[in-house]
PDB file of C-alpha atoms in Angstrom:
ATOM      1  CA  MET A   1     -11.551  12.719 -13.958  1.00  0.00           C
ATOM      2  CA  GLU A   2      -9.240  14.429 -11.483  1.00  0.00           C
ATOM      3  CA  ASN A   3     -11.142  13.628  -8.273  1.00  0.00           C
ATOM      4  CA  GLU A   4     -11.700   9.956  -8.986  1.00  0.00           C
ATOM      5  CA  GLY A   5     -11.352   7.902  -5.817  1.00  0.00           C
ATOM      6  CA  ILE A   6     -11.528  10.947  -3.519  1.00  0.00           C
ATOM      7  CA  CYS A   7     -14.204  11.514  -0.901  1.00  0.00           C
ATOM      8  CA  ILE A   8     -14.383  14.369   1.624  1.00  0.00           C
ATOM      9  CA  ILE A   9     -17.090  14.487   4.278  1.00  0.00           C
ATOM     10  CA  MET A  10     -17.780  16.476   7.440  1.00  0.00           C
ATOM     11  CA  ARG A  11     -17.695  14.466  10.647  1.00  0.00           C
ATOM     12  CA  LYS A  12     -19.965  14.979  13.640  1.00  0.00           C
ATOM     13  CA  ASP A  13     -17.116  16.606  15.565  1.00  0.00           C
ATOM     14  CA  GLY A  14     -16.789  19.350  12.925  1.00  0.00           C
ATOM     15  CA  ARG A  15     -13.626  18.096  11.253  1.00  0.00           C
ATOM     16  CA  TYR A  16     -13.429  17.135   7.603  1.00  0.00           C
ATOM     17  CA  MET A  17     -12.304  13.640   6.704  1.00  0.00           C
ATOM     18  CA  GLY A  18     -10.778  12.942   3.320  1.00  0.00           C
ATOM     19  CA  LYS A  19     -10.403   9.475   1.862  1.00  0.00           C
ATOM     20  CA  PHE A  20      -8.477   8.387  -1.210  1.00  0.00           C
ATOM     21  CA  VAL A  21      -7.451   5.129  -2.853  1.00  0.00           C
ATOM     22  CA  THR A  22      -3.813   4.211  -2.236  1.00  0.00           C
ATOM     23  CA  GLY A  23      -3.858   0.942  -4.144  1.00  0.00           C
ATOM     24  CA  TYR A  24      -5.476  -2.418  -4.438  1.00  0.00           C
ATOM     25  CA  GLY A  25      -4.902  -5.519  -2.331  1.00  0.00           C
ATOM     26  CA  ASP A  26      -4.343  -9.071  -3.466  1.00  0.00           C
ATOM     27  CA  ASP A  27      -8.109  -9.555  -3.324  1.00  0.00           C
ATOM     28  CA  ARG A  28      -8.478  -6.585  -5.733  1.00  0.00           C
ATOM     29  CA  LYS A  29     -10.317  -4.475  -3.181  1.00  0.00           C
ATOM     30  CA  ALA A  30      -9.449  -0.807  -2.911  1.00  0.00           C
ATOM     31  CA  GLN A  31      -7.300   0.204   0.043  1.00  0.00           C
ATOM     32  CA  TYR A  32      -7.951   3.658   1.447  1.00  0.00           C
ATOM     33  CA  GLN A  33      -5.980   6.248   3.374  1.00  0.00           C
ATOM     34  CA  TYR A  34      -7.787   8.737   5.613  1.00  0.00           C
ATOM     35  CA  VAL A  35      -6.699  12.306   6.377  1.00  0.00           C
ATOM     36  CA  TYR A  36      -8.315  14.982   8.530  1.00  0.00           C
ATOM     37  CA  GLY A  37      -8.496  18.757   8.399  1.00  0.00           C
ATOM     38  CA  LYS A  38     -10.235  21.639  10.168  1.00  0.00           C
ATOM     39  CA  THR A  39     -11.548  23.013   6.869  1.00  0.00           C
ATOM     40  CA  TYR A  40     -12.692  21.450   3.616  1.00  0.00           C
ATOM     41  CA  GLU A  41      -9.761  23.015   1.760  1.00  0.00           C
ATOM     42  CA  GLU A  42      -7.224  21.683   4.270  1.00  0.00           C
ATOM     43  CA  ALA A  43      -8.608  18.155   3.956  1.00  0.00           C
ATOM     44  CA  GLU A  44      -8.701  18.460   0.170  1.00  0.00           C
ATOM     45  CA  ASN A  45      -5.056  19.586   0.030  1.00  0.00           C
ATOM     46  CA  LYS A  46      -3.999  16.689   2.252  1.00  0.00           C
ATOM     47  CA  VAL A  47      -5.914  14.259   0.044  1.00  0.00           C
ATOM     48  CA  LEU A  48      -4.315  15.568  -3.144  1.00  0.00           C
ATOM     49  CA  ILE A  49      -0.816  15.447  -1.656  1.00  0.00           C
ATOM     50  CA  GLY A  50      -1.391  11.979  -0.217  1.00  0.00           C
ATOM     51  CA  ARG A  51      -2.768  10.658  -3.476  1.00  0.00           C
ATOM     52  CA  GLU A  52       0.229  12.027  -5.374  1.00  0.00           C
ATOM     53  CA  ILE A  53       2.625  10.303  -2.973  1.00  0.00           C
ATOM     54  CA  ALA A  54       0.626   7.059  -3.095  1.00  0.00           C
ATOM     55  CA  THR A  55       0.624   6.902  -6.893  1.00  0.00           C
ATOM     56  CA  ARG A  56       4.319   7.753  -7.087  1.00  0.00           C
ATOM     57  CA  PHE A  57       5.351   4.886  -4.813  1.00  0.00           C
ATOM     58  CA  LEU A  58       2.553   2.447  -5.659  1.00  0.00           C
ATOM     59  CA  SER A  59       4.795   0.061  -7.563  1.00  0.00           C
ATOM     60  CA  CYS A  60       6.974  -0.535  -4.473  1.00  0.00           C
ATOM     61  CA  ARG A  61       4.148  -0.676  -1.968  1.00  0.00           C
ATOM     62  CA  TYR A  62       3.274  -4.362  -2.087  1.00  0.00           C
ATOM     63  CA  ILE A  63       6.725  -5.884  -2.113  1.00  0.00           C
ATOM     64  CA  THR A  64       6.991  -7.884   1.091  1.00  0.00           C
ATOM     65  CA  VAL A  65       9.860  -9.745   2.679  1.00  0.00           C
ATOM     66  CA  GLY A  66       8.045 -12.991   1.951  1.00  0.00           C
ATOM     67  CA  LYS A  67       7.825 -12.231  -1.770  1.00  0.00           C
ATOM     68  CA  VAL A  68      11.503 -11.308  -1.952  1.00  0.00           C
ATOM     69  CA  TYR A  69      12.416 -14.442   0.009  1.00  0.00           C
ATOM     70  CA  ARG A  70      10.420 -16.695  -2.335  1.00  0.00           C
ATOM     71  CA  GLU A  71      12.041 -15.118  -5.398  1.00  0.00           C
ATOM     72  CA  TRP A  72      15.480 -15.551  -3.877  1.00  0.00           C
ATOM     73  CA  LEU A  73      14.694 -19.144  -2.933  1.00  0.00           C
ATOM     74  CA  ASN A  74      13.647 -19.918  -6.519  1.00  0.00           C
ATOM     75  CA  ALA A  75      16.907 -18.391  -7.747  1.00  0.00           C
ATOM     76  CA  VAL A  76      19.146 -20.500  -5.479  1.00  0.00           C
ATOM     77  CA  VAL A  77      17.226 -23.778  -5.661  1.00  0.00           C
ATOM     78  CA  ASN A  78      19.619 -25.241  -8.263  1.00  0.00           C
ATOM     79  CA  ARG A  79      22.819 -23.899  -6.658  1.00  0.00           C
ATOM     80  CA  VAL A  80      22.585 -25.312  -3.131  1.00  0.00           C
ATOM     81  CA  LYS A  81      22.508 -28.803  -1.699  1.00  0.00           C
ATOM     82  CA  GLU A  82      19.187 -30.422  -0.915  1.00  0.00           C
ATOM     83  CA  SER A  83      19.835 -30.291   2.840  1.00  0.00           C
ATOM     84  CA  THR A  84      20.661 -26.576   2.651  1.00  0.00           C
ATOM     85  CA  LEU A  85      17.480 -25.901   0.697  1.00  0.00           C
ATOM     86  CA  ALA A  86      15.431 -27.784   3.290  1.00  0.00           C
ATOM     87  CA  ASN A  87      17.117 -25.704   5.984  1.00  0.00           C
ATOM     88  CA  TYR A  88      16.210 -22.458   4.192  1.00  0.00           C
ATOM     89  CA  ILE A  89      12.590 -23.537   3.802  1.00  0.00           C
ATOM     90  CA  ASN A  90      12.281 -24.545   7.464  1.00  0.00           C
ATOM     91  CA  LYS A  91      13.842 -21.294   8.726  1.00  0.00           C
ATOM     92  CA  PHE A  92      11.216 -19.098   7.122  1.00  0.00           C
TER      93      PHE A  92
END
C-alpha cells in the first residue's frame, strides 16, 4: 500500500498537517515527522518527499556517537594497556 504510515488532517487554523513514519526507536515505537501546507496537495507532496528522504537515509539515522565509541572501544580493548583503557572509559 503506497500511503501506509501517512496521515493528513486539517487543523483548526486552516492548514493541513501531514504525518509520516521516519523510522522506529529502540523501544520499537514509530517515530513521526510532521509537515504543514496551505492545501491538501501541498501537504501530501511534502509528506511524499519527506518519506522518500527518510527511507533513503534510514539506515544511517540511528548511528550515534556513543554507538561508534563503544564499537571502537571493543576494537582497541586488546591493543592498549589496562590504564589507557580505564582512561578511555572514564573520559566518555
